[in-house]
Tab-separated table of C-alpha atoms and ligand atoms in Angstrom:
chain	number	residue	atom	x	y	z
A	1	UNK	CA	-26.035	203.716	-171.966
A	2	UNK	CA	-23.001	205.927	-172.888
A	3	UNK	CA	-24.935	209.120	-171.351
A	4	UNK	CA	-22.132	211.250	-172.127
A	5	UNK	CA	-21.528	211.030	-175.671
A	6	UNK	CA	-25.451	211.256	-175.559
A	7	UNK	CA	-25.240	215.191	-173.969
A	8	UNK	CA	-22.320	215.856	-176.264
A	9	UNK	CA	-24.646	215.456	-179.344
A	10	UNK	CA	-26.279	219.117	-178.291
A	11	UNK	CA	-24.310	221.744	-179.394
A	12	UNK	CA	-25.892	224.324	-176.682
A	13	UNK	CA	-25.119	222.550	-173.553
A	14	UNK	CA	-21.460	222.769	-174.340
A	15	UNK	CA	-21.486	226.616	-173.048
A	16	UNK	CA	-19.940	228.535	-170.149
A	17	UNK	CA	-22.011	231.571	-169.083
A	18	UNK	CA	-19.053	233.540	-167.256
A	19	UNK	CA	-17.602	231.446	-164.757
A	20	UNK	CA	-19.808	228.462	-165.020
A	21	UNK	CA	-20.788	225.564	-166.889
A	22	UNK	CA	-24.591	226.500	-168.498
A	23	UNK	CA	-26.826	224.357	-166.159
A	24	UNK	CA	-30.125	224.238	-168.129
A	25	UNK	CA	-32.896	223.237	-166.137
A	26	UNK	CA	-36.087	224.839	-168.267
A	27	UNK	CA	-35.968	222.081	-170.531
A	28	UNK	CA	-40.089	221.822	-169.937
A	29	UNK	CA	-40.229	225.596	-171.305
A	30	UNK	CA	-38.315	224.128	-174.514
A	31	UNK	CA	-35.711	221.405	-175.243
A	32	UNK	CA	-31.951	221.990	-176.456
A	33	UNK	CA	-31.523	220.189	-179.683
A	34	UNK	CA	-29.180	217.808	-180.936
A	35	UNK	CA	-27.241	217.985	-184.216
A	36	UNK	CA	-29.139	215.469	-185.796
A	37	UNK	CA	-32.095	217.871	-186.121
A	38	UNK	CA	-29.777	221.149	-186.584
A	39	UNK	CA	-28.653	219.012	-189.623
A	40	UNK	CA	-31.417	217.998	-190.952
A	41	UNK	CA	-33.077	221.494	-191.005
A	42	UNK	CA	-29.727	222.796	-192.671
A	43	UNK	CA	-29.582	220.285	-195.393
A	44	UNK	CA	-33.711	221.043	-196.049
A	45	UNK	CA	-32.753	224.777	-196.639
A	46	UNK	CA	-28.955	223.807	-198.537
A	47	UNK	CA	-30.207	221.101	-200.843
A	48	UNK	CA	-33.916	220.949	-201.387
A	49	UNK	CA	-35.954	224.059	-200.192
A	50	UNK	CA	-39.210	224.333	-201.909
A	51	UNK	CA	-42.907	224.789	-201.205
A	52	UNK	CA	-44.881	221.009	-200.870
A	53	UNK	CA	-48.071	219.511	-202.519
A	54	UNK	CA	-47.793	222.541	-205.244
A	55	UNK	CA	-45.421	222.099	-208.141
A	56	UNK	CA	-44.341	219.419	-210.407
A	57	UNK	CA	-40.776	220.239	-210.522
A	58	UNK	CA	-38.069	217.743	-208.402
A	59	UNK	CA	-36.834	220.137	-205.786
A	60	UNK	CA	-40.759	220.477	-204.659
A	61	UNK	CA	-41.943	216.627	-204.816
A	62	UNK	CA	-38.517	216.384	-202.703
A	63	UNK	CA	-39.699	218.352	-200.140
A	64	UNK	CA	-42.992	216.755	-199.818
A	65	UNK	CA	-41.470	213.584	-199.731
A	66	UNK	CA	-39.979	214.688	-196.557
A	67	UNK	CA	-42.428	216.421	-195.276
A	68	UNK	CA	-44.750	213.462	-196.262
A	69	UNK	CA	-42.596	211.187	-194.529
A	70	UNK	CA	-42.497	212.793	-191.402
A	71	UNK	CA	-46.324	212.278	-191.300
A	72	UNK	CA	-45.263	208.091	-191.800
A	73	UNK	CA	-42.866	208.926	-189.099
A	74	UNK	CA	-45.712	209.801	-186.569
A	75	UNK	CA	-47.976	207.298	-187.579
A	76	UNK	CA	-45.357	204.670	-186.262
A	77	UNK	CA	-44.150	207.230	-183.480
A	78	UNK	CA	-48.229	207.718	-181.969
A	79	UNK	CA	-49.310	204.096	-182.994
A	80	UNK	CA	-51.537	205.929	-185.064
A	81	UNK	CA	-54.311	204.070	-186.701
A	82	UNK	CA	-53.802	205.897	-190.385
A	83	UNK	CA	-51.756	208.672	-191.366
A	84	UNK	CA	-54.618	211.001	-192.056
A	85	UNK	CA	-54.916	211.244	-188.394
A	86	UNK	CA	-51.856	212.760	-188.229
A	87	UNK	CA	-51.935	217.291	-188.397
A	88	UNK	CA	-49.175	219.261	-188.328
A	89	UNK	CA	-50.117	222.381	-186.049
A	90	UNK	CA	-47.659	225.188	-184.906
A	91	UNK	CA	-47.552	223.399	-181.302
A	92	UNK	CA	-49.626	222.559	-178.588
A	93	UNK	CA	-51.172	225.895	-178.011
A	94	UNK	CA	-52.689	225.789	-181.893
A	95	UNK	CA	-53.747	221.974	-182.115
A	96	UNK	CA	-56.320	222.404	-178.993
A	97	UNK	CA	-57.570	225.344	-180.539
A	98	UNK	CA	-58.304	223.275	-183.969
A	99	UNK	CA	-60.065	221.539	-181.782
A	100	UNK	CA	-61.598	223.785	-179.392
A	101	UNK	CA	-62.689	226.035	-182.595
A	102	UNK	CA	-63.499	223.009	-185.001
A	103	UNK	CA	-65.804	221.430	-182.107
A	104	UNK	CA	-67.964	224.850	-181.546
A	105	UNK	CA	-70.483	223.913	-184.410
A	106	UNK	CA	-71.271	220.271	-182.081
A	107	UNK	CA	-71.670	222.232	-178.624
A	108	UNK	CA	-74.663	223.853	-177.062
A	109	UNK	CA	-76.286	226.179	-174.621
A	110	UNK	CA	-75.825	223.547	-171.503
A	111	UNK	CA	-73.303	221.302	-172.775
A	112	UNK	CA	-70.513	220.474	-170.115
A	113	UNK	CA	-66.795	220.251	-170.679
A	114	UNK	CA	-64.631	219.187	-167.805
A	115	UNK	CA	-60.995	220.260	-167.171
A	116	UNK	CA	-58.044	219.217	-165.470
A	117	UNK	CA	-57.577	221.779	-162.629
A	118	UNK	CA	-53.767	221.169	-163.176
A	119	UNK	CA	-54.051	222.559	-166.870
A	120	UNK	CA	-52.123	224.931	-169.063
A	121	UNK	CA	-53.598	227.793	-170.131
A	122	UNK	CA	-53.459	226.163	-173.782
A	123	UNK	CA	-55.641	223.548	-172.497
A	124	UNK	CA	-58.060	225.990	-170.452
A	125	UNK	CA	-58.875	229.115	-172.687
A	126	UNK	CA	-59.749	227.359	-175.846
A	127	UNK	CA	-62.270	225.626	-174.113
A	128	UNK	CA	-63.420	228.885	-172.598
A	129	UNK	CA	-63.774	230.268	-176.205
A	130	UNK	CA	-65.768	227.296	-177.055
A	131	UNK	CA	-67.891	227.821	-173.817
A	132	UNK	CA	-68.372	231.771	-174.517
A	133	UNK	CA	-69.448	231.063	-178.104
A	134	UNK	CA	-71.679	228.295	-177.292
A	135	UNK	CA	-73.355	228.781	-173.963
A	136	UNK	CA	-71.318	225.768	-172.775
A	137	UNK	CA	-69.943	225.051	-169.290
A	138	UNK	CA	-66.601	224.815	-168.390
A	139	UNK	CA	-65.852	222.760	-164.974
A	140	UNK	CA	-62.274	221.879	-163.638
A	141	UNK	CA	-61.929	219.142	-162.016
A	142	UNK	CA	-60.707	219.463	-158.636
A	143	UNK	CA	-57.160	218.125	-156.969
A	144	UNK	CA	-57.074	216.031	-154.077
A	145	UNK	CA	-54.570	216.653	-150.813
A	146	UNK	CA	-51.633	215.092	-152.924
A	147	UNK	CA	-52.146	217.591	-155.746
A	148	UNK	CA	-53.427	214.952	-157.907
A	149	UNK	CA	-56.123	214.873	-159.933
A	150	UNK	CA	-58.811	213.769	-157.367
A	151	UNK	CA	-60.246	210.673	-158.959
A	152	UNK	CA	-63.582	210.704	-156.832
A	153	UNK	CA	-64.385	214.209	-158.032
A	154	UNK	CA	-63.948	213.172	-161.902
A	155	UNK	CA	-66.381	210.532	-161.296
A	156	UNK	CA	-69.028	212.757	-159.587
A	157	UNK	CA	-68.435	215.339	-163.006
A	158	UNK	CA	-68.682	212.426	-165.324
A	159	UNK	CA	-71.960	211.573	-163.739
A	160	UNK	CA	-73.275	215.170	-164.950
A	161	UNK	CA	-72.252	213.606	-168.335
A	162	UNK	CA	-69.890	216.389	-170.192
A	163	UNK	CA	-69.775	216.150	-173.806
A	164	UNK	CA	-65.883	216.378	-173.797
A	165	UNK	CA	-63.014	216.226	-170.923
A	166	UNK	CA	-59.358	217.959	-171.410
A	167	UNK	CA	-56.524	216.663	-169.635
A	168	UNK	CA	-52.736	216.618	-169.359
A	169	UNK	CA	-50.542	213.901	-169.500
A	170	UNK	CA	-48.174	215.407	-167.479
A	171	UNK	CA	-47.935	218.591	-165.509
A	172	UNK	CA	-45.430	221.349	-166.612
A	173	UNK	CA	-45.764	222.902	-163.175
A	174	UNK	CA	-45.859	220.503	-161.259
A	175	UNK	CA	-44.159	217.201	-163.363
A	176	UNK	CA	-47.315	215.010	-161.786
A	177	UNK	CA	-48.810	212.281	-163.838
A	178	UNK	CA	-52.266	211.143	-164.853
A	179	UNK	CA	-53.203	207.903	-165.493
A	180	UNK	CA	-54.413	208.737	-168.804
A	181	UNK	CA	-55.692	205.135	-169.725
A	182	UNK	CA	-57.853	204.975	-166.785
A	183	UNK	CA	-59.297	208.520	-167.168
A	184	UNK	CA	-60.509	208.311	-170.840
A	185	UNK	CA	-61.928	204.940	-170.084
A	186	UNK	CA	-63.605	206.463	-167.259
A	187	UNK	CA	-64.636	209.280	-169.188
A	188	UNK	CA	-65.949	207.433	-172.617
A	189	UNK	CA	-67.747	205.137	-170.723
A	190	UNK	CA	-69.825	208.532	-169.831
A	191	UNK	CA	-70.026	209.054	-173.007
A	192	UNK	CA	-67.643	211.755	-173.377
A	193	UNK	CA	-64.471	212.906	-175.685
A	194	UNK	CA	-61.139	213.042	-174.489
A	195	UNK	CA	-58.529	215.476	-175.320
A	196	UNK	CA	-54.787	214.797	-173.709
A	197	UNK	CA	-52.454	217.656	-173.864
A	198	UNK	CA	-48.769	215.823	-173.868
A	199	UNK	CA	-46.929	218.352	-174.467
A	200	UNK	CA	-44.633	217.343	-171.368
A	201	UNK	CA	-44.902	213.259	-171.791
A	202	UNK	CA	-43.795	212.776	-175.380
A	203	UNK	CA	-39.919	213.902	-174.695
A	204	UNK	CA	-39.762	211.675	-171.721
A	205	UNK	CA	-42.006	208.309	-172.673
A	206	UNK	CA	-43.069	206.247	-175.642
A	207	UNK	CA	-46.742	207.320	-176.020
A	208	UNK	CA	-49.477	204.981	-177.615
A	209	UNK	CA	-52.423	206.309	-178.631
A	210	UNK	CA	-54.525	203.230	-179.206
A	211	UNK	CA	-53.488	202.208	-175.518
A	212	UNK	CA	-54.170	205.658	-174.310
A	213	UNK	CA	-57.694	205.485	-175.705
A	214	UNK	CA	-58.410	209.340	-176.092
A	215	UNK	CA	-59.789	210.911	-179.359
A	216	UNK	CA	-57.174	213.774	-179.482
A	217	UNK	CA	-53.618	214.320	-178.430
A	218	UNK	CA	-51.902	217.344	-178.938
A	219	UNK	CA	-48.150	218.011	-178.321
A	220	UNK	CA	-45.104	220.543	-179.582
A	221	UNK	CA	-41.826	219.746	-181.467
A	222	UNK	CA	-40.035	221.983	-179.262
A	223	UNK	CA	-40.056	220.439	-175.995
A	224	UNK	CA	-39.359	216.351	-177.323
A	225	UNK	CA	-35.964	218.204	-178.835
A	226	UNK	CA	-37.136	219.427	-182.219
A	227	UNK	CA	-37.363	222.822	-183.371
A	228	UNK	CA	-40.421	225.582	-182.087
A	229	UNK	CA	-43.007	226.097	-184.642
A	230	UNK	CA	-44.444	222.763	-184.784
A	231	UNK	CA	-46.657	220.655	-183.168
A	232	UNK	CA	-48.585	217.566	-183.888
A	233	UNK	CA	-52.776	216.535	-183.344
A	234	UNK	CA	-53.379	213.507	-183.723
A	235	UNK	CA	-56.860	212.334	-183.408
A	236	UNK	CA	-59.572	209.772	-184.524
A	237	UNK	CA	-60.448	210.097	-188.206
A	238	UNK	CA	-64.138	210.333	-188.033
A	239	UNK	CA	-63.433	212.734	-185.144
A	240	UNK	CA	-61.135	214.981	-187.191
A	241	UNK	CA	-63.187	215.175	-190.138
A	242	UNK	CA	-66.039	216.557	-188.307
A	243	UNK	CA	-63.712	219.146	-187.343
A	244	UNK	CA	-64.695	222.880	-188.772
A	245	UNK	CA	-61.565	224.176	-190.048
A	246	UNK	CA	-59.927	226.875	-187.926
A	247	UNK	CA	-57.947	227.989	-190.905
A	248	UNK	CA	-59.226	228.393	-194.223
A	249	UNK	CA	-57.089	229.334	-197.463
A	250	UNK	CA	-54.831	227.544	-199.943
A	251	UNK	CA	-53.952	224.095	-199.638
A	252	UNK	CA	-56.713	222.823	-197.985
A	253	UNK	CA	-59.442	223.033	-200.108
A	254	UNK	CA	-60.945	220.486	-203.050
A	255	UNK	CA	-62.534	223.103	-205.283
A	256	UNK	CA	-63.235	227.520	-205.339
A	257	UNK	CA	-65.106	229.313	-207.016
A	258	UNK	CA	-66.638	232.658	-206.155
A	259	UNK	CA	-69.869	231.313	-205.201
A	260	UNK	CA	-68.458	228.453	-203.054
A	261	UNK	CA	-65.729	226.371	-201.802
A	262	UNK	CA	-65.318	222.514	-201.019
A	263	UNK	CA	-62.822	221.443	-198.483
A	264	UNK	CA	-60.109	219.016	-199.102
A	265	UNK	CA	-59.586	215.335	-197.243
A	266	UNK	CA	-57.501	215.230	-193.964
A	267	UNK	CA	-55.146	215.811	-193.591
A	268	UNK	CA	-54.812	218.810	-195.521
A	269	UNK	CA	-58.598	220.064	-194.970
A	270	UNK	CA	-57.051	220.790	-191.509
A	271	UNK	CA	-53.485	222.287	-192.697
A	272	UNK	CA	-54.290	225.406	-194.220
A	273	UNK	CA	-51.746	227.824	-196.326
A	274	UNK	CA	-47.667	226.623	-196.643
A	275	UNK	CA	-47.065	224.599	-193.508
A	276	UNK	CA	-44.009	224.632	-191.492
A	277	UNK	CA	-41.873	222.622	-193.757
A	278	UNK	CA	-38.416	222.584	-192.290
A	279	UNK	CA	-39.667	222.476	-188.778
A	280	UNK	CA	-41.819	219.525	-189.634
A	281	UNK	CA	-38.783	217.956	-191.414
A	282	UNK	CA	-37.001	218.763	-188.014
A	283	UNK	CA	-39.589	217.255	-185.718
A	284	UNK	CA	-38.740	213.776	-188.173
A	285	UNK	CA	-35.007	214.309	-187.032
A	286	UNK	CA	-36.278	214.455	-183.742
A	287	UNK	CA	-38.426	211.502	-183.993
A	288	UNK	CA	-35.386	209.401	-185.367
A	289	UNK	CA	-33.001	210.297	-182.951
A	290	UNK	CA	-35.420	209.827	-179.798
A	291	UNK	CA	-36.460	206.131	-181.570
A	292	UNK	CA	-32.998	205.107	-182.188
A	293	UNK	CA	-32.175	205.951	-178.226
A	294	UNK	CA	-32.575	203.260	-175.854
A	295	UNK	CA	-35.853	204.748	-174.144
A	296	UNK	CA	-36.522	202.692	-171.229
A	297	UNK	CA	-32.787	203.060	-169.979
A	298	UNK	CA	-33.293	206.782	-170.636
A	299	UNK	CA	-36.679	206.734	-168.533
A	300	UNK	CA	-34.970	204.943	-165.312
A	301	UNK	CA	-32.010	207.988	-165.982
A	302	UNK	CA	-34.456	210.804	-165.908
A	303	UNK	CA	-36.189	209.140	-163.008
A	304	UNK	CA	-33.088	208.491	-160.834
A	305	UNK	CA	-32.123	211.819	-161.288
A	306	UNK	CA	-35.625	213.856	-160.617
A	307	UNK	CA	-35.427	211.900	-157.662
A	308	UNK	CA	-32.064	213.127	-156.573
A	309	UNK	CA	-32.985	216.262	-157.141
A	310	UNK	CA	-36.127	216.173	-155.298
A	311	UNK	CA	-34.222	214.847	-152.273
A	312	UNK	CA	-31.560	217.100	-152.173
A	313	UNK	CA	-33.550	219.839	-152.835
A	314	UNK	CA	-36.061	218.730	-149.675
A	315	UNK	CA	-32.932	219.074	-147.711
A	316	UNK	CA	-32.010	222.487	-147.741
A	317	UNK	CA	-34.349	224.562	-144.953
A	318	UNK	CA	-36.669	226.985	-146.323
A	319	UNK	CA	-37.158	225.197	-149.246
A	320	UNK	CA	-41.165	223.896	-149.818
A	321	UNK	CA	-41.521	221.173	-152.539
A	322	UNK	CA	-45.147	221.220	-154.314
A	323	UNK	CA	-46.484	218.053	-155.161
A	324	UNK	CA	-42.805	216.540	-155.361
A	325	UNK	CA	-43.972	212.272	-155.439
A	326	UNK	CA	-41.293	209.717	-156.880
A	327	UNK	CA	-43.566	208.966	-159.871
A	328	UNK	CA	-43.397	212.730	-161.231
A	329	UNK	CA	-41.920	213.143	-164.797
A	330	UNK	CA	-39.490	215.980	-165.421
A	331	UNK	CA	-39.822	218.491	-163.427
A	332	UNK	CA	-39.869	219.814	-159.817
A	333	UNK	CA	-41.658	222.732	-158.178
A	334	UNK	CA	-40.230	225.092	-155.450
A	335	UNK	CA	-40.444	227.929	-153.114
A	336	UNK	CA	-37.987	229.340	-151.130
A	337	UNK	CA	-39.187	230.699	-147.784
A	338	UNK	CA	-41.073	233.905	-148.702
A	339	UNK	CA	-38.886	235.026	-151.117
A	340	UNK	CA	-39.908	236.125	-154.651
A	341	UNK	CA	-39.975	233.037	-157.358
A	342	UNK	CA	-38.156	235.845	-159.798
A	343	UNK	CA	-35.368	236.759	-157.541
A	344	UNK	CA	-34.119	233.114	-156.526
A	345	UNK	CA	-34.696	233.115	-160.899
A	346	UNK	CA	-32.215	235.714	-160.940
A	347	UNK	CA	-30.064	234.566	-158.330
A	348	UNK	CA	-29.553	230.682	-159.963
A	349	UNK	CA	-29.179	232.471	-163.101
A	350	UNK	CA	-26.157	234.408	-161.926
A	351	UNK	CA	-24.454	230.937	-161.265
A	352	UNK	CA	-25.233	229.480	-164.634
A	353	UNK	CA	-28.431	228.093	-163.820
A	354	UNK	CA	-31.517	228.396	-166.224
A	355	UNK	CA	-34.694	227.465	-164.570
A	356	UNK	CA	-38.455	228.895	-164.542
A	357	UNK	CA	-39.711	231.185	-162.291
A	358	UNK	CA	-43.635	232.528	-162.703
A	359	UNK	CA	-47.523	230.796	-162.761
A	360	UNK	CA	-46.159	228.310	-165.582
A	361	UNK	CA	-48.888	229.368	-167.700
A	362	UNK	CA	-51.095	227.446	-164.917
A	363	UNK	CA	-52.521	230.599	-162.897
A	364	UNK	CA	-55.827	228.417	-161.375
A	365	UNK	CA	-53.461	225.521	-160.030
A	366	UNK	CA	-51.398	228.432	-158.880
A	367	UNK	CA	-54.538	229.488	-156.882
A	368	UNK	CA	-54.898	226.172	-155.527
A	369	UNK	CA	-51.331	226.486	-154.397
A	370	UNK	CA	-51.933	229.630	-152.236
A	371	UNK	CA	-48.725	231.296	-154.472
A	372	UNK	CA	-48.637	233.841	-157.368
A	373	UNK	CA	-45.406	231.917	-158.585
A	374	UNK	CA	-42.978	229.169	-157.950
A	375	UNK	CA	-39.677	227.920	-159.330
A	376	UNK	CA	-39.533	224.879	-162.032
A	377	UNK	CA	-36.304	223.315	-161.932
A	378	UNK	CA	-36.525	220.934	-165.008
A	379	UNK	CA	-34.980	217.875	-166.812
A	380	UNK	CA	-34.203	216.332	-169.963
A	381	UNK	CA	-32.492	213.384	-171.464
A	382	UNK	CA	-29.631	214.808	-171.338
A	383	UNK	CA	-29.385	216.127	-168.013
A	384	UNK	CA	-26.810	214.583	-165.566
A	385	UNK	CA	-26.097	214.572	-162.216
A	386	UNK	CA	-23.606	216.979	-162.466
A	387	UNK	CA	-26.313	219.460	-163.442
A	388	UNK	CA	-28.533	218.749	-160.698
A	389	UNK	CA	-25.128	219.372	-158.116
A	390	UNK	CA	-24.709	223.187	-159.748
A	391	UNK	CA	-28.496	223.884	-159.022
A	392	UNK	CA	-28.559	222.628	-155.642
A	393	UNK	CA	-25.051	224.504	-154.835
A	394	UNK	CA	-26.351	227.519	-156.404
A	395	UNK	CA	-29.357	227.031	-154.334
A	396	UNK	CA	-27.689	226.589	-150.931
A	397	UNK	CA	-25.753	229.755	-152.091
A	398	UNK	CA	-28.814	231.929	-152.719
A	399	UNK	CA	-30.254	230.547	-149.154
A	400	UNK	CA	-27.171	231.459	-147.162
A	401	UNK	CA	-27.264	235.115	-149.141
A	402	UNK	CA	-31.094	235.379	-148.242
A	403	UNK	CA	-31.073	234.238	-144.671
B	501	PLP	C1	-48.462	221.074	-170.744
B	501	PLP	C2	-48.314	222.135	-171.789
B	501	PLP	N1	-49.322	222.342	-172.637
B	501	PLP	C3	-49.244	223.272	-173.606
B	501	PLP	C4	-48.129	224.031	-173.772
B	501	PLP	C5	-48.091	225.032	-174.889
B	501	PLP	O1	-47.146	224.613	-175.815
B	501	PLP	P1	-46.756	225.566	-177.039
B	501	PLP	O2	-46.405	226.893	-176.434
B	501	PLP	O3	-45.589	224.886	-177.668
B	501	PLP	O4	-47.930	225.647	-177.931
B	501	PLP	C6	-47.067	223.866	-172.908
B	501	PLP	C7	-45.856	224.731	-173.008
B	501	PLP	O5	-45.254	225.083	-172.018
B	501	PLP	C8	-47.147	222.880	-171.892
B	501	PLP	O6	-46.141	222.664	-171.053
């Protein structure tokens, strides 16, 4: 793999910030992007701009070509079994509330809903909604001493059969894994429905969803290096179509009339008003450009390199590592002796380095943590090892100014 020529397709990494190289390591808060989607957003609004599904004139059935095709795209991307399974959302955050909000009318006073204690808010507080509206419970299910989902705790909740379980794929705090196969097989053979958030495994591994065997999957464009404003739910048909609309309005609608309205087919009955059309044309740029990559060489990369980092960050006194095990994905979590997250924030980013500093949108594992904060130091494909030397420089330079 020719990593370099890789990095030197995005534009943004290619930056000083005053006396240093930009070291961006908050590529799980969003992804740089590479020309090849910078382009293909460009050429949308140069060449062919124009509202989809509406008009009969060229420049429109252009656009929903490629809009359209994007959809295709996905299908092949997700191993989707149809393309109506396929939604275009604004990101994560929105798809689990379709689903959260669509759901409410099949929940009830009693009804159980387990979540992954590890969760992002985005996968918490819609279910909360659901649960406030409803009467239903809302569970998390609990970590064991390695800060893993504890697998003997899920099976004591499934045994108190919950109608639905939420999980992520992978942590954005803490870059820790589930074994998402096993879990929904553990959980639909209780009976219940499965929604993955993989918002931080679709950037950094091929994703299947008829292996995966959950009923929805939500990620964002953003972070799997296409633009911010869209996102993707995929889920099973019948599943979807029972799904109450969260938006209502143009476009997704069969017939109106003052005294009533029919709703349209999926996927439209579920994409309400003038979608995100370049960003979805965007996200198809990304798509390409992470398919014609040679994934499983870029895989053993990122791993080699969280590892590195993980090591060398381990090695500097003061530092505590949370949940830091060889098989995490993308990202690392830190403190520094008992110094504020935000200040050793402020102090990388005064050497050039970007990384996150706060409760990573993830305040209860926070309070299983014992902290208010930490730092995320994160990766991407095209992160190198000359990134991960700047951080941990930077970071034996903020310990000798702090100690
Ligand atoms: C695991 C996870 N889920 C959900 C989200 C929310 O994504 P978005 O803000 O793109 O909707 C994020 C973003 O940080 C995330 O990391």
């Amino acid at each position: 793999m020719d990593h370099e020529s890789l990095r030197a397709q995005f534009p943004a990494l290619q930056q000083q910030l005053g006396d240093y190289p930009l070291c961006y390591l908050d590529t799980a808060a969003t992804s740089q992007k590479p020309l090849q989607v910078l382009e293909a957003m460009e050429s949308f609004y140069r060449t062919h701009n124009a509202n989809v599904h509406r008009a009969a004139h060229a420049l429109s059935s252009k656009a929903t070509s490629a809009y359209e095709d994007v959809r295709d795209a996905l299908v092949n991307f997700l191993g989707a079994a149809r393309r109506e399974e396929i939604i275009f959302t604004h990101g994560t955050t929105e798809a689990i509330n379709l689903v959260a909000h669509g759901l409410r009318g099949q929940f009830n006073a009693g009804d159980l809903i387990l979540v992954d204690s590890a969760a992002h808010h985005a996968n918490l507080v819609p279910w909360q909604q659901l649960a406030k509206a409803t009467g239903t419970r809302v569970l998390p299910i609990g970590l064991d001493a390695e800060l893993r989902l504890d697998r003997t705790a899920f099976r004591a909740l499934l045994a108190q059969k919950p109608k639905l379980v939420a999980l992520s794929q992978v942590s954005n705090a803490l870059g820790t894994v589930n074994d998402i196969q096993a879990l929904c097989a553990e959980a639909r053979a209780h009976g219940a429905m499965t929604l993955v958030d993989g918002a931080q495994a679709v950037a950094h591994m091929p994703v299947n969803m008829a292996e995966l065997g959950c009923d929805f999957y939500a990620f964002s464009g953003h972070k799997m290096y296409g633009p911010t404003g869209v996102g993707v739910l995929w889920g099973r048909y019948d599943l979807l179509a029972g799904l109450e609309p969260l938006l209502t309005g143009g476009e997704m609608i069969k017939t109106v009339s003052f005294e009533q309205t029919e709703f349209g087919e999926l996927p439209n009955r579920l994409e309400a008003g003038t979608p995100p059309i370049a960003e979805v044309i965007g996200l198809g740029a990304a798509i390409e450009f992470l398919q014609t990559q040679d994934r499983e060489a870029l895989m053993q990369h990122e791993a080699g390199l969280l590892n590195y980092l993980q090591r060398e960050l381990a090695a500097i006194p003061g530092i505590h590592l949370y949940a830091a095990h060889p098989d995490n994905i993308g990202a690392v979590a830190f403190n520094f002796g008992d110094e504020h997250h935000q200040d050793i924030g402020i102090l990388l980013d005064q050497q050039g380095v970007a990384v996150r500093c706060g409760h990573h949108c993830a305040m209860p594992l926070m309070g299983l943590l014992g902290v208010r904060g930490c730092c995320r130091a994160s990766l991407g494909i095209y992160s190198n090892k000359a990134d991960v030397d700047q951080f941990i420089q930077a970071m034996k330079a903020c310990a000798d100014m702090l100690q």
